[in-house]
Coordinates of C-alpha atoms in Angstrom, one line a residue:
Chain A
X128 CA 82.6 94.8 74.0
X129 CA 82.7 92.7 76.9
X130 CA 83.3 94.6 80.5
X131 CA 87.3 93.8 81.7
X132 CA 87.1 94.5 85.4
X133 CA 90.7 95.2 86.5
X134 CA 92.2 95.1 90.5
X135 CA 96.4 96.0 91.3
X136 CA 97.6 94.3 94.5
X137 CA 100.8 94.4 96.2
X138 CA 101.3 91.4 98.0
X139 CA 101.8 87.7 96.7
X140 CA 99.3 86.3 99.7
X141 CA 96.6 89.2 97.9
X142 CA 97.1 87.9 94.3
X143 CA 96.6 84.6 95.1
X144 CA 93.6 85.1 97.0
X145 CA 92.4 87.5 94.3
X146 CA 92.4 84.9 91.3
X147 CA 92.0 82.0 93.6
X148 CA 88.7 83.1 94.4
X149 CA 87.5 83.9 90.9
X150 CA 87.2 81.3 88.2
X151 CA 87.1 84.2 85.6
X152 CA 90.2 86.4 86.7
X153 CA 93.8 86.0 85.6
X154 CA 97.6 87.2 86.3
X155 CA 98.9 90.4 84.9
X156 CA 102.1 91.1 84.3
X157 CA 104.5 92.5 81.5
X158 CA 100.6 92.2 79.4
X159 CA 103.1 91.5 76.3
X160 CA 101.1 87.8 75.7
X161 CA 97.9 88.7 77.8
X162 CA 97.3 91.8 76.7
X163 CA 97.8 90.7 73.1
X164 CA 95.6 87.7 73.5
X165 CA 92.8 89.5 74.8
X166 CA 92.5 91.5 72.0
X167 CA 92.5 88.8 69.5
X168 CA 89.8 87.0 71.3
X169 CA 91.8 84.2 72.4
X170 CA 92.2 85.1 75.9
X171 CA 88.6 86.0 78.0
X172 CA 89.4 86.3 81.5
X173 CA 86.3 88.6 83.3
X174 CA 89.2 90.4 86.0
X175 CA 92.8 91.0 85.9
X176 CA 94.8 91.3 89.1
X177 CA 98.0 93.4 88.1
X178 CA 100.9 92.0 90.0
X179 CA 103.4 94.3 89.0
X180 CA 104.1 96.2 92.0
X181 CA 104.9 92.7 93.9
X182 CA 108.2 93.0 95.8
X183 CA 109.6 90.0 93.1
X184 CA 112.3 91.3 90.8
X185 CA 115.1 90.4 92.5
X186 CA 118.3 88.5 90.5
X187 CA 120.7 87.2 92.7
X188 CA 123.2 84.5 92.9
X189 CA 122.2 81.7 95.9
X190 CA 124.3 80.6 98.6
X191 CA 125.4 77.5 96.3
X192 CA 126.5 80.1 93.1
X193 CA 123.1 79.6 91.7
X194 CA 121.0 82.0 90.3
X195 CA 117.6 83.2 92.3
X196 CA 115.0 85.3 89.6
X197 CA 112.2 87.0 90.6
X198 CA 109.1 86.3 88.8
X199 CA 109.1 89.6 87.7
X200 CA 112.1 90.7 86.9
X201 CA 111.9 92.2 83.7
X202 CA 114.1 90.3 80.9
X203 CA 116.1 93.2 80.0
X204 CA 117.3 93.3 83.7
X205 CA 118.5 89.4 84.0
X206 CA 119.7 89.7 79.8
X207 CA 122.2 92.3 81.2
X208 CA 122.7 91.4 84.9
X209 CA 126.4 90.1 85.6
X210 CA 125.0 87.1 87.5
X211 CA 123.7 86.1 84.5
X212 CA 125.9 86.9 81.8
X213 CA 129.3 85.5 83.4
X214 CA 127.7 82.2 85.5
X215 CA 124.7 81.8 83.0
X216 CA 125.7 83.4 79.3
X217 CA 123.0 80.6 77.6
X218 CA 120.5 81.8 79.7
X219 CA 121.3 86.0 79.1
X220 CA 121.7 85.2 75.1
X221 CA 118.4 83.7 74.7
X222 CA 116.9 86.4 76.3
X223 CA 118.8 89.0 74.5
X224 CA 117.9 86.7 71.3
X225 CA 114.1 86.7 71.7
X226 CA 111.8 89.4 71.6
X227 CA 112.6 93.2 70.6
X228 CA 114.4 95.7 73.7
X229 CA 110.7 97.1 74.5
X230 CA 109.1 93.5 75.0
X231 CA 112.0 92.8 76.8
X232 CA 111.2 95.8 78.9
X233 CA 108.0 94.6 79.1
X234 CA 107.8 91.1 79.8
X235 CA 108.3 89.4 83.4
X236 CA 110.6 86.5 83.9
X237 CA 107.0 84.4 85.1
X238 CA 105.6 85.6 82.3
X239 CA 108.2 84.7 79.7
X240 CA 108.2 81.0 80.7
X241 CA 104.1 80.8 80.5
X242 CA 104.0 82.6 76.9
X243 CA 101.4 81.1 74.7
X244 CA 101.9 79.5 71.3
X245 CA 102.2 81.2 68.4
X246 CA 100.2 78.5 66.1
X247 CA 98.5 80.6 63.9
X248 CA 95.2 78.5 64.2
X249 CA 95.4 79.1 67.9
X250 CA 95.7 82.7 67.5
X251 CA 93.0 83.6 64.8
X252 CA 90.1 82.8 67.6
X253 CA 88.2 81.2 64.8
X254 CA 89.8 77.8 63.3
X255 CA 89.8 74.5 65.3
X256 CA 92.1 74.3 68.0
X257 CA 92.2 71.5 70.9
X258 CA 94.6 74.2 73.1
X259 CA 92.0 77.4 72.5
X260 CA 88.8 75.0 72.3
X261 CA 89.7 71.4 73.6
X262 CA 87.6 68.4 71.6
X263 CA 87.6 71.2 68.0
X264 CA 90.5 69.4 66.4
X265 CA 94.3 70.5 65.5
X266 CA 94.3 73.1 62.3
X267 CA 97.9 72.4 62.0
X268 CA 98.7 68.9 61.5
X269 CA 97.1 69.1 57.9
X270 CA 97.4 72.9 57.8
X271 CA 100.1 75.3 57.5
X272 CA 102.8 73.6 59.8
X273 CA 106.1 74.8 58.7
X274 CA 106.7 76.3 62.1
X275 CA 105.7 73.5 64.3
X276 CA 106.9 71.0 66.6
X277 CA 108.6 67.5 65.6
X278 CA 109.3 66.3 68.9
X279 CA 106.5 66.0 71.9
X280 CA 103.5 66.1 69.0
X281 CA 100.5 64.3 69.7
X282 CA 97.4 64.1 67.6
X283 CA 95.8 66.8 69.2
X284 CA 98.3 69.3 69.1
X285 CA 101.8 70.0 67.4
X286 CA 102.2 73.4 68.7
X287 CA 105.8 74.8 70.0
X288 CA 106.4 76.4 72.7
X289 CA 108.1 79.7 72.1
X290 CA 110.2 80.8 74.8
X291 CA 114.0 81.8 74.1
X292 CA 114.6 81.4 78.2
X293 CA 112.8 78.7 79.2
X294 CA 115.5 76.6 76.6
X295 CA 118.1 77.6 78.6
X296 CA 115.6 76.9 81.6
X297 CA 115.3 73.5 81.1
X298 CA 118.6 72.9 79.9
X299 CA 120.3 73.9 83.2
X300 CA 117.2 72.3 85.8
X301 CA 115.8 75.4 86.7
X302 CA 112.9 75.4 89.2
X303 CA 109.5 77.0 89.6
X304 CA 108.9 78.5 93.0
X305 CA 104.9 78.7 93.3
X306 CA 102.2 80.0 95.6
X307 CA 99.1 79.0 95.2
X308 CA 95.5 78.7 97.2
X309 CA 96.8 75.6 98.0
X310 CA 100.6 76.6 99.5
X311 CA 104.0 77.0 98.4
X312 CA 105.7 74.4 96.0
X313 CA 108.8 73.7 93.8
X314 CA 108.0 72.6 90.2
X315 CA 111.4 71.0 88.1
X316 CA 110.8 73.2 85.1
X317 CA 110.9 70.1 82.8
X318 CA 107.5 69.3 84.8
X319 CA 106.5 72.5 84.4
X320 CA 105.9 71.9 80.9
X321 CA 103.2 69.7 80.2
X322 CA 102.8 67.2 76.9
X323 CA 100.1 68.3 74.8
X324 CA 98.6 64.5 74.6
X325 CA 95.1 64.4 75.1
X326 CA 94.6 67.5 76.8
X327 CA 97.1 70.4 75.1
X328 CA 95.0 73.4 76.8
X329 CA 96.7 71.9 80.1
X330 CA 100.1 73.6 79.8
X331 CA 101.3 73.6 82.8
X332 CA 100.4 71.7 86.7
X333 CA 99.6 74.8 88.0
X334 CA 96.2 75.3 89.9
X335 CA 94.0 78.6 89.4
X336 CA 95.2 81.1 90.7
X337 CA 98.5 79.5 91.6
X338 CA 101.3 82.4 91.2
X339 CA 104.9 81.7 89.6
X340 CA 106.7 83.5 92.7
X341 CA 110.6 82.8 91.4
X342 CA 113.1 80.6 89.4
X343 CA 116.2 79.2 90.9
X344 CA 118.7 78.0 88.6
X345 CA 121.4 75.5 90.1
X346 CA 125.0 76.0 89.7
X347 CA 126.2 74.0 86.9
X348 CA 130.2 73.7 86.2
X349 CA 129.6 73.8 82.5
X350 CA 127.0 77.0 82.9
X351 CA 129.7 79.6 82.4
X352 CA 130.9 78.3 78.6
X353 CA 127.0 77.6 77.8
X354 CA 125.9 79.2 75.0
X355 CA 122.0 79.8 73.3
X356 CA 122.2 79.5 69.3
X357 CA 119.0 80.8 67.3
X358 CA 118.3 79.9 63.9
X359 CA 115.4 81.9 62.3
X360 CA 114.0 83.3 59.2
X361 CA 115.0 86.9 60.3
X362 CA 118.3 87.7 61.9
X363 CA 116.6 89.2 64.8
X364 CA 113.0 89.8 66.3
X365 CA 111.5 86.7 65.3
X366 CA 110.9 83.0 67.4
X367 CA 112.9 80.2 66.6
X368 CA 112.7 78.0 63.8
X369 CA 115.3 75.6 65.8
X370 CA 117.5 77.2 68.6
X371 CA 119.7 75.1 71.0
X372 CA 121.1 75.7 74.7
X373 CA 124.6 73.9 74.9
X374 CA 126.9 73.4 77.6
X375 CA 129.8 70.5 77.9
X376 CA 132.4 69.9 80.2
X377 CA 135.2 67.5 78.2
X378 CA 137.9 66.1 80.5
X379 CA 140.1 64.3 79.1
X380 CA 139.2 63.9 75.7
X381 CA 135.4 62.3 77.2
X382 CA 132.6 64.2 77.5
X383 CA 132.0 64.4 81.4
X384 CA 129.1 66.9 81.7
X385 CA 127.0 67.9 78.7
X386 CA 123.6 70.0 78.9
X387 CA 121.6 69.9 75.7
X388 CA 117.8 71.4 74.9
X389 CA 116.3 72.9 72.1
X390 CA 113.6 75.5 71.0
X391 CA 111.3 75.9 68.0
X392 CA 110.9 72.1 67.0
X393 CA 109.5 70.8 70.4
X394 CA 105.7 71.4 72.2
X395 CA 107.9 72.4 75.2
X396 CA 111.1 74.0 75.3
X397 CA 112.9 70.5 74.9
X398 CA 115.9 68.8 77.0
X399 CA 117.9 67.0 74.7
X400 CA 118.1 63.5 77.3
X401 CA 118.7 60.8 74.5
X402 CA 121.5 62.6 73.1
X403 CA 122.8 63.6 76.3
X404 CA 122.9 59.8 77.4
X405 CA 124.3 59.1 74.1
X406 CA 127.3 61.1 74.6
X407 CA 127.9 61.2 78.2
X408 CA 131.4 59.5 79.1
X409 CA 132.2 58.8 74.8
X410 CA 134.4 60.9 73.6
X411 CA 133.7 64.5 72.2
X412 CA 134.4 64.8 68.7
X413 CA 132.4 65.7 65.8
X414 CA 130.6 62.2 64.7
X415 CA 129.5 61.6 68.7
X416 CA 128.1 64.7 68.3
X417 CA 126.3 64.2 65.2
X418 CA 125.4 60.7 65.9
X419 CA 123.8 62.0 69.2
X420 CA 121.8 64.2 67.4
X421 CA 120.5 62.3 65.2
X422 CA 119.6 59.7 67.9
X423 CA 117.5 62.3 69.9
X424 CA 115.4 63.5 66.5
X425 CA 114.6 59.4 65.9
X426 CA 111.6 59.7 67.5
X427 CA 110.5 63.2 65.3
X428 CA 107.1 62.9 63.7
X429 CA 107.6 65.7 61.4
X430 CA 104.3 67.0 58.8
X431 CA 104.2 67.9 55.3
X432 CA 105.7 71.2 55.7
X433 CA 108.2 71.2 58.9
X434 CA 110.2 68.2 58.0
X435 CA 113.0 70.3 57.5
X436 CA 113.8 70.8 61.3
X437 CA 114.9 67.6 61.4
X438 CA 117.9 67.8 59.9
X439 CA 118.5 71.2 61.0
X440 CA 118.2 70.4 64.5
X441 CA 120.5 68.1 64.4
X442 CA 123.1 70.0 62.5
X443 CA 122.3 73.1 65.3
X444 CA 123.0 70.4 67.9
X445 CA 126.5 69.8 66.6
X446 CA 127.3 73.2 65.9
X447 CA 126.4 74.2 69.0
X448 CA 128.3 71.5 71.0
X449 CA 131.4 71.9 68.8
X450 CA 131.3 75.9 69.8
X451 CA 130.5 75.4 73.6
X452 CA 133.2 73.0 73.6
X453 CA 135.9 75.5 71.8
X454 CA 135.0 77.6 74.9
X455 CA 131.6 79.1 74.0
X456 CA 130.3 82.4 71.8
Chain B
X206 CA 92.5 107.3 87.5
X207 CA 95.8 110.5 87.5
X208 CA 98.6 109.5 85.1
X209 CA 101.9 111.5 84.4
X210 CA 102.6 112.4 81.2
X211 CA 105.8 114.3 79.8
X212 CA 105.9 115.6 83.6
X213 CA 102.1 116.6 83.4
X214 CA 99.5 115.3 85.4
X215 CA 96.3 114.5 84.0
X216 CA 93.1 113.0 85.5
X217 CA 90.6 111.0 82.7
X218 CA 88.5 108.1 83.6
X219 CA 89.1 104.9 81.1
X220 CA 88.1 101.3 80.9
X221 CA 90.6 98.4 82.0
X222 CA 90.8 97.6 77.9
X223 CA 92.1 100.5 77.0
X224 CA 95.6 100.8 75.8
X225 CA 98.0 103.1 76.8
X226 CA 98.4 104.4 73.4
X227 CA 94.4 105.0 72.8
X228 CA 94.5 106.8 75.7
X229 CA 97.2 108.9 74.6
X230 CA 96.1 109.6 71.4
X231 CA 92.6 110.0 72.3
X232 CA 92.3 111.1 75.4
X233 CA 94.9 113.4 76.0
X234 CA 95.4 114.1 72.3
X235 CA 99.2 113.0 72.1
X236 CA 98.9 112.1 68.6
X237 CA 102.9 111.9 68.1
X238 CA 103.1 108.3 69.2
X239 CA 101.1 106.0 66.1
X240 CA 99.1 102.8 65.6
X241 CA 101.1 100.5 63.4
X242 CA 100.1 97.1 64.0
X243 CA 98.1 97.4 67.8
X244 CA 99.4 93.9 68.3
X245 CA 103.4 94.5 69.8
X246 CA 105.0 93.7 66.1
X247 CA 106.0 97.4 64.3
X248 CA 107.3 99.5 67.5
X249 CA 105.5 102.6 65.8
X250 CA 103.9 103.1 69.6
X251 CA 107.3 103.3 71.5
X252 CA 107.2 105.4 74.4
X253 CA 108.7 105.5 77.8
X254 CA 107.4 104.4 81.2
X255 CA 109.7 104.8 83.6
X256 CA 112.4 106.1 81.3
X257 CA 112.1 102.6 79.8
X258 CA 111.3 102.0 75.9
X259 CA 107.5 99.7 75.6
X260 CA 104.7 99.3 73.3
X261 CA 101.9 101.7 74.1
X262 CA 99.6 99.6 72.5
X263 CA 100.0 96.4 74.7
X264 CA 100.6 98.4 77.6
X265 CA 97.2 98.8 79.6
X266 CA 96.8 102.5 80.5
X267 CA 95.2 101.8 83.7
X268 CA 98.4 99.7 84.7
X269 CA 100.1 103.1 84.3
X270 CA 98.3 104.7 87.1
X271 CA 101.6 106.0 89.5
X272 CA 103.9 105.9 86.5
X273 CA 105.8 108.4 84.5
X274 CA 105.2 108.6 80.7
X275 CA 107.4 110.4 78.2
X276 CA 105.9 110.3 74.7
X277 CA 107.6 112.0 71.4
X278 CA 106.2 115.2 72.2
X279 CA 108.0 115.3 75.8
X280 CA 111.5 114.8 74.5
X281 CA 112.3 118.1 73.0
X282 CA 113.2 120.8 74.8
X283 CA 110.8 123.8 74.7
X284 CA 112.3 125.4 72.1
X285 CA 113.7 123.2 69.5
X286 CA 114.6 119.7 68.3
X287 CA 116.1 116.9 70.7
X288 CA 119.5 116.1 68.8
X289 CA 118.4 112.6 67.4
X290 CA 115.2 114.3 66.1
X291 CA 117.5 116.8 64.1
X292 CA 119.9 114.2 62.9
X293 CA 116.8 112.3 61.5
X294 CA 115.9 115.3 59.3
X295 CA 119.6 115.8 58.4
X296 CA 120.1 112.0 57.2
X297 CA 116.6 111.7 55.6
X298 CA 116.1 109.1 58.1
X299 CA 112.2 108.3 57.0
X300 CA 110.0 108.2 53.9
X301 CA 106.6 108.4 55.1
X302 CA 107.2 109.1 58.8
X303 CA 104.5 106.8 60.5
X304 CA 107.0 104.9 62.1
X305 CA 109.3 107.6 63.2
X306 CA 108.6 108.8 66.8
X307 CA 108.6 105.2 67.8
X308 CA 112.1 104.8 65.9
X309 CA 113.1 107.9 67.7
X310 CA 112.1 107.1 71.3
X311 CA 114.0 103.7 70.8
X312 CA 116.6 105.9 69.5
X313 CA 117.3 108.0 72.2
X314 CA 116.9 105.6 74.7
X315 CA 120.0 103.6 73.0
X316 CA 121.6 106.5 72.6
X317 CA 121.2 107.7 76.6
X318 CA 122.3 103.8 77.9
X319 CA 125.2 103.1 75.4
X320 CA 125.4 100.2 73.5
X321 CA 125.0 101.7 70.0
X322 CA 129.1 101.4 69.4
X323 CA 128.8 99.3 66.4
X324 CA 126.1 99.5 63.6
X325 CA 125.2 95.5 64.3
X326 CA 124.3 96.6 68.2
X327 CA 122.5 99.4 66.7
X328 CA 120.2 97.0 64.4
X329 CA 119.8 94.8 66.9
X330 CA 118.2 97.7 69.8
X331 CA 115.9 99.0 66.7
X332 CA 114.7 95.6 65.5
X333 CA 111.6 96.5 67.2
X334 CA 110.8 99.2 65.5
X335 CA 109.7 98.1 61.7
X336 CA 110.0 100.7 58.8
X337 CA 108.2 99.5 55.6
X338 CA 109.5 102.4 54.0
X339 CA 113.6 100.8 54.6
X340 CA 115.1 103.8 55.9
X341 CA 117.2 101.6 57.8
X342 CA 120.5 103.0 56.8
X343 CA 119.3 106.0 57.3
X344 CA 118.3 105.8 60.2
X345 CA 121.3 103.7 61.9
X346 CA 123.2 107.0 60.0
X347 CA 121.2 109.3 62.4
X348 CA 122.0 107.3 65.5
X349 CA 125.5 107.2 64.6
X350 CA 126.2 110.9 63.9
X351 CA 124.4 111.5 67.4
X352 CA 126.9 108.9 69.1
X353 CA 129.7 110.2 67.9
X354 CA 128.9 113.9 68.3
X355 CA 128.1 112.8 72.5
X356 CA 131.2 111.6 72.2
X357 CA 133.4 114.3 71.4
X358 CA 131.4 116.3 73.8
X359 CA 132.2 114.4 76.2
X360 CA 135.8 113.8 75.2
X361 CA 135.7 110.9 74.7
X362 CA 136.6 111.1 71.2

């Protein structure tokens, strides 16, 4: 067994220097994808630097009536916080929707947004994978794919991304507060998450041993009747086979403000921007809806097996607009 | 490294890799919680750090240097069952019993922060906690009778 050298800090300026200076070390948080992955083989880091005693689990709104997260506030925490649930509900579903109550005591806010894949092939440790081996090939696109993406794909990699939170993330412009050997910076969240293209082990712009410190979430006037919908092959514990975050402001009869993203069917929790532009200033009624949907999964590339997320997306779009705008749950 | 277990301290020495639930149940011979899956899917490992409900088997002992642990066998008072435990023999809440110290540490936990008040709230808390044997009505049963007997103690009824 190889030797797993293991160091707890407790400031930000420590961790950073910690893994900065050591090509082989890595984060560790909530452990519930690290730990997991190191066992299978996936994950081989040489050092972790525990980073749970740093002084970052605050949830709190922002001047504006935003939201401000601590990297490592635990998801239990912001699913039940009343910041989150009356200004945010999208956001406190999907957390309460993924995950079982002791991951969610587990895992870290940072953590949930940087979870790993849960592509079979790139869990096994064994079967070609571009994200665990770049230049091995993609398992998946001929393989077992029934639970892959249909949006984002590129010949290397069709693998989703499967965080609940980082849907609502994207859908309301959320942004990464990092500190890395290199400074502080603010990443959008929608850059955050990388294309697989050419190079899908590259998830995210961060450098080594660049820390996720925080994620702000701007006020939104629609964020309050948002809503997370979750459509799986279990009613509960089990990742997305399509989920949607949804929230429309309709003045008017016209569709002034409308937030759209989905989970389970993209290679990165997915903003919705076609169908978005589509509807913006039409008018809000069921075939908008449905022809917005449908304009956003044109560009699917779906595989032999997963081809049925492109109608269902589409149909979870509409039903999810059509509930937001009826005032939500 | 000194970790606090069911209010006891103990001192052992353990690699970085090793779980929080190996070194439970063989270090310190706390065999009550169990090793379902070892891979955060059955809940069979559920114990407490920090009063909070986690898997034992993805937790990394030596991250639990500081912290208090409360396993299956530190619920109970001295003498006796803990209510939820007693309930789970009164409703035959299991077949085979691996997965039932887990289901009861989730269990209690509900049961201590509310949120149990319908059976639907109640499946969704335990969905963590997987029981190939399907006791599930059984087992939401146990939580119930526990709920409701709290709450005419506390008269609320």
């Amino acid at each position: 067994m190889r030797p797993l050298g293991y160091t707890r800090v407790s400031t930000v300026d420590t961790a950073v220097a910690a893994v900065g200076a050591d090509a082989t070390s890595t984060f560790l948080a909530g452990g519930t994808t690290e730990v997991d992955l190191i066992r299978l083989g996936v994950s081989r880091p040489d050092v972790l630097v525990d980073i749970n005693s740093l002084p970052l689990k605050e949830i709190a709104y922002t001047n504006d009536g935003g939201l401000r997260i601590g990297a490592l506030a635990r998801m239990s925490d912001v699913a039940r916080s009343p910041e989150v649930t009356y200004n945010f509900p999208a956001l406190s579903q999907s957390l309460l929707l993924g995950a079982s109550e002791q991951l969610r005591n587990m895992a870290s806010m940072g953590g949930n947004l940087c979870q790993r894949t849960r592509c079979a092939y790139f869990r096994d440790a064994v079967s070609p994978c571009n994200k665990r081996e770049p230049g091995t090939g993609c398992s998946a696109l001929d393989g077992l794919n029934r639970g892959h993406a249909v949006l984002g794909t590129s010949e290397q990699c069709i693998a989703t991304h499967p965080s609940d939170a980082g849907v609502a993330m994207v859908a309301f412009d959320a942004i990464v507060h990092t500190v890395g050997p290199s400074g502080a910076r603010s990443i959008p969240i929608d850059d955050f998450y990388l294309l697989p293209g050419a190079s899908p082990d590259v998830e995210h712009p961060l450098e080594h041993g660049e820390l996720i410190v925080g994620i702000e979430v701007p006020p939104a006037p629609s964020a309050r009747r948002s809503l997370y919908l979750k459509f799986r092959d279990r009613q509960s514990y089990e990742f997305a086979l399509v989920s949607v975050a949804a929230a429309i402001e309709v003045r008017e009869g016209r569709v002034a403000d409308v937030r759209l993203a989905l989970g389970g069917v993209g290679t990165k929790p997915w903003r919705a921007r076609r169908a978005e532009v589509a509807l913006t200033g039409g008018p809000a009624t069921p075939q908008a809806f449905a022809n917005a949907a449908a304009h956003e999964l044109e560009p699917a590339s779906p595989r032999r097996y997963n081809a049925f997320k492109v109608p269902m997306a589409q149909r979870a779009m509409v039903r999810a607009l059509t509930r937001a705008m009826n005032g939500g749950a | 490294m000194s970790m606090r277990v069911n209010g006891d301290l103990h001192e052992i020495g353990l690699e970085p890799r090793v779980s929080l639930l190996d070194a439970l149940r063989d270090h310190l011979g706390l065999t009550g919680s169990k090793k379902g899956c070892d891979q955060g899917t059955c809940g069979a490992c559920t114990v407490w750090v920090q009063g909070r409900p986690v898997l034992a088997c993805l937790t990394l002992a030596v991250a639990c240097e500081d912290r208090e642990i409360t396993t299956i066998e530190g619920i109970a008072p001295a003498d006796g069952l803990h209510p939820v435990q007693r309930a789970f023999i009164e409703h035959d809440a299991f077949q085979c019993g691996y997965c039932t110290s887990g289901q009861i540490m989730s269990a209690v936990a509900l049961l201590r922060d509310g949120g149990a008040e319908t059976d639907d709230e109640i499946a969704e808390y335990m969905s963590g906690n997987i029981c190939r044997c399907a006791a599930y009505p059984n087992i939401r049963a146990a939580i119930r009778e526990v709920r409701d007997a709290d709450l005419e103690t506390s008269g609320r009824a």
